[in-house]
Amino acid sequence: MAILDINIYGDEVLRKPCKPIEKITPELVTLAKDMLETMYDAPGCGLAAPQIGKNIRLVVIDTAIPDEEEPRPYIMFNPEWDVEPGSALATNEEGCLSLPDVWGNVTRPNKVWVSYIDVNGERQTIHNCEGLFCRCIQHECDHLDGKLFVDKISTADRAMNASKLRKLAKRK
Ligand code: NI
């Protein structure tokens, strides 16, 4: 297991659309486990492959509360999601390991299903995802399309974070 470097806002790799994964190889499973370790170490509740420099459709998620709940790690290859019947919009604060110290409210559907390929190459579908898990799925899948949560925050939140964003983009 290894802790990987996390790419920061301004790095081009975060803006490129990611390629679907054709075959689940042992190397990809190792990479996914390293991503989980990197995420726990950060700490965070989700990490997408472009954040560690790979433009492939892979995300890891664990929204269990550290030290209070048993870990619930998910490794999702080629994840897709859509809203469930009865889903409404919910607004909540988000952050991102690629945007240290930046926070903003994002409005997203509050009940979705997610479908993905697991580490054994099997298709899994989880229905009625809600709360932080639901939000995290959407946030991480956005990364696979080169989108960041700051693209979706209000003008006021953007203004509040403007100087931090400028500094992050310029730090290299
Ligand atoms: Ni993120």
Short mmCIF file of C-alpha atoms and ligand atoms in Angstrom, two decimals:
data_model
loop_
_atom_site.label_atom_id
_atom_site.label_comp_id
_atom_site.label_asym_id
_atom_site.label_seq_id
_atom_site.Cartn_x
_atom_site.Cartn_y
_atom_site.Cartn_z
CA MET A 1 0.00 0.00 0.00
CA ALA A 2 1.16 3.50 -0.70
CA ILE A 3 0.15 7.08 -0.12
CA LEU A 4 -0.15 8.84 -3.47
CA ASP A 5 0.36 12.52 -4.29
CA ILE A 6 -2.88 14.45 -4.69
CA ASN A 7 -3.15 16.88 -7.60
CA ILE A 8 -4.28 20.37 -6.69
CA TYR A 9 -6.61 22.86 -8.41
CA GLY A 10 -4.80 24.30 -11.41
CA ASP A 11 -3.29 20.93 -12.39
CA GLU A 12 -4.53 20.12 -15.90
CA VAL A 13 -5.16 16.46 -15.16
CA LEU A 14 -8.17 17.49 -13.04
CA ARG A 15 -9.89 19.01 -16.09
CA LYS A 16 -9.57 16.14 -18.56
CA PRO A 17 -12.46 13.72 -19.18
CA CYS A 18 -11.52 10.19 -18.05
CA LYS A 19 -11.49 7.02 -20.15
CA PRO A 20 -13.65 4.00 -19.31
CA ILE A 21 -11.78 1.02 -17.87
CA GLU A 22 -11.88 -2.02 -20.18
CA LYS A 23 -10.59 -4.70 -17.82
CA ILE A 24 -10.11 -4.90 -14.06
CA THR A 25 -6.46 -5.91 -13.63
CA PRO A 26 -4.57 -6.62 -10.37
CA GLU A 27 -2.63 -3.38 -10.99
CA LEU A 28 -5.88 -1.40 -11.07
CA VAL A 29 -7.08 -3.05 -7.86
CA THR A 30 -3.77 -2.15 -6.17
CA LEU A 31 -4.11 1.42 -7.44
CA ALA A 32 -7.66 1.60 -6.04
CA LYS A 33 -6.47 0.33 -2.63
CA ASP A 34 -3.68 2.91 -2.64
CA MET A 35 -6.30 5.55 -3.42
CA LEU A 36 -8.35 4.42 -0.41
CA GLU A 37 -5.27 4.63 1.81
CA THR A 38 -4.46 8.07 0.40
CA MET A 39 -8.05 9.19 1.06
CA TYR A 40 -8.04 7.92 4.68
CA ASP A 41 -4.66 9.56 5.27
CA ALA A 42 -5.77 12.97 3.91
CA PRO A 43 -8.41 12.55 5.45
CA GLY A 44 -11.38 12.65 3.10
CA CYS A 45 -14.50 10.65 2.20
CA GLY A 46 -13.92 10.28 -1.55
CA LEU A 47 -11.16 10.35 -4.15
CA ALA A 48 -11.27 10.12 -7.94
CA ALA A 49 -8.47 8.84 -10.20
CA PRO A 50 -7.65 12.22 -11.84
CA GLN A 51 -6.82 13.52 -8.35
CA ILE A 52 -3.87 11.12 -8.26
CA GLY A 53 -2.95 11.81 -11.88
CA LYS A 54 -4.80 9.05 -13.76
CA ASN A 55 -7.46 9.91 -16.32
CA ILE A 56 -9.44 6.70 -15.87
CA ARG A 57 -12.99 6.15 -14.57
CA LEU A 58 -12.24 4.99 -11.02
CA VAL A 59 -13.44 6.45 -7.72
CA VAL A 60 -13.15 5.35 -4.09
CA ILE A 61 -15.59 6.38 -1.37
CA ASP A 62 -16.01 5.82 2.37
CA THR A 63 -18.52 8.05 4.11
CA ALA A 64 -18.44 6.26 7.48
CA ILE A 65 -17.56 8.58 10.37
CA PRO A 66 -13.91 7.88 11.34
CA ASP A 67 -13.46 6.40 14.86
CA GLU A 68 -17.26 6.16 15.31
CA GLU A 69 -18.44 3.80 12.59
CA GLU A 70 -16.97 0.72 10.94
CA PRO A 71 -15.26 1.66 7.65
CA ARG A 72 -17.45 1.26 4.53
CA PRO A 73 -14.95 1.37 1.66
CA TYR A 74 -16.24 1.33 -1.92
CA ILE A 75 -14.10 0.89 -5.02
CA MET A 76 -16.10 1.79 -8.12
CA PHE A 77 -14.84 1.25 -11.68
CA ASN A 78 -16.84 2.95 -14.46
CA PRO A 79 -19.46 4.34 -12.05
CA GLU A 80 -22.72 5.78 -13.36
CA TRP A 81 -25.57 7.31 -11.42
CA ASP A 82 -29.02 8.77 -11.97
CA VAL A 83 -31.81 10.13 -9.82
CA GLU A 84 -34.31 7.81 -8.11
CA PRO A 85 -38.06 8.48 -8.21
CA GLY A 86 -38.96 10.99 -5.52
CA SER A 87 -35.53 12.61 -5.54
CA ALA A 88 -35.47 16.31 -4.71
CA LEU A 89 -32.70 18.89 -4.74
CA ALA A 90 -30.62 19.46 -1.63
CA THR A 91 -27.97 22.07 -0.91
CA ASN A 92 -25.00 21.33 1.31
CA GLU A 93 -21.43 22.44 1.84
CA GLU A 94 -18.70 20.60 -0.05
CA GLY A 95 -14.94 20.58 -0.06
CA CYS A 96 -12.40 18.59 -2.05
CA LEU A 97 -8.92 17.18 -1.37
CA SER A 98 -7.77 18.93 -4.56
CA LEU A 99 -9.02 22.29 -3.22
CA PRO A 100 -7.58 22.63 0.30
CA ASP A 101 -9.42 25.19 2.48
CA VAL A 102 -12.06 25.92 -0.17
CA TRP A 103 -15.72 25.35 0.79
CA GLY A 104 -19.00 26.15 -0.90
CA ASN A 105 -22.64 25.14 -1.11
CA VAL A 106 -23.62 22.85 -3.97
CA THR A 107 -27.16 21.86 -4.97
CA ARG A 108 -27.58 18.25 -6.07
CA PRO A 109 -30.27 15.51 -6.25
CA ASN A 110 -30.70 13.88 -2.82
CA LYS A 111 -31.59 10.33 -3.86
CA VAL A 112 -29.75 8.43 -6.59
CA TRP A 113 -28.77 4.94 -7.72
CA VAL A 114 -25.18 4.13 -8.62
CA SER A 115 -23.99 1.30 -10.83
CA TYR A 116 -20.33 0.27 -11.16
CA ILE A 117 -17.90 -2.61 -11.69
CA ASP A 118 -16.37 -3.95 -8.47
CA VAL A 119 -12.85 -5.34 -7.84
CA ASN A 120 -14.03 -8.80 -8.99
CA GLY A 121 -15.22 -7.44 -12.33
CA GLU A 122 -18.89 -7.77 -11.33
CA ARG A 123 -21.56 -5.15 -11.94
CA GLN A 124 -23.06 -3.79 -8.71
CA THR A 125 -26.01 -1.43 -8.36
CA ILE A 126 -26.94 0.38 -5.17
CA HIS A 127 -30.38 1.95 -5.01
CA ASN A 128 -31.68 4.81 -2.87
CA CYS A 129 -28.32 6.32 -1.96
CA GLU A 130 -28.94 9.31 0.29
CA GLY A 131 -27.14 11.84 2.47
CA LEU A 132 -23.38 12.20 2.31
CA PHE A 133 -22.97 8.97 0.29
CA CYS A 134 -25.34 10.32 -2.39
CA ARG A 135 -23.51 13.65 -2.54
CA CYS A 136 -20.09 11.99 -2.59
CA ILE A 137 -21.02 9.70 -5.52
CA GLN A 138 -22.01 12.73 -7.59
CA HIS A 139 -18.97 14.80 -6.54
CA GLU A 140 -16.54 11.96 -7.40
CA CYS A 141 -18.27 11.17 -10.73
CA ASP A 142 -18.01 14.88 -11.63
CA HIS A 143 -14.21 14.51 -11.29
CA LEU A 144 -14.30 11.83 -14.02
CA ASP A 145 -15.76 14.41 -16.40
CA GLY A 146 -13.18 17.06 -15.47
CA LYS A 147 -15.66 18.95 -13.29
CA LEU A 148 -14.96 20.37 -9.83
CA PHE A 149 -17.46 21.41 -7.16
CA VAL A 150 -16.35 25.05 -7.45
CA ASP A 151 -17.86 25.03 -10.96
CA LYS A 152 -21.25 24.64 -9.25
CA ILE A 153 -21.09 27.03 -6.28
CA SER A 154 -22.97 30.32 -6.04
CA THR A 155 -21.49 33.61 -7.18
CA ALA A 156 -21.29 34.66 -3.52
CA ASP A 157 -19.39 31.52 -2.50
CA ARG A 158 -17.11 31.94 -5.48
CA ALA A 159 -16.37 35.55 -4.51
CA MET A 160 -15.61 34.45 -0.94
CA ASN A 161 -13.13 31.82 -2.20
CA ALA A 162 -11.69 33.86 -5.09
CA SER A 163 -8.31 34.72 -3.57
CA LYS A 164 -7.78 31.15 -2.28
CA LEU A 165 -8.56 29.77 -5.74
CA ARG A 166 -6.16 32.23 -7.36
CA LYS A 167 -3.40 31.25 -4.95
CA LEU A 168 -3.95 27.51 -5.50
CA ALA A 169 -3.87 27.89 -9.30
CA LYS A 170 -0.68 29.94 -9.15
CA ARG A 171 1.22 27.97 -6.57
CA LYS A 172 3.49 26.10 -9.03
NI NI B 1 -13.22 16.24 -4.98
#
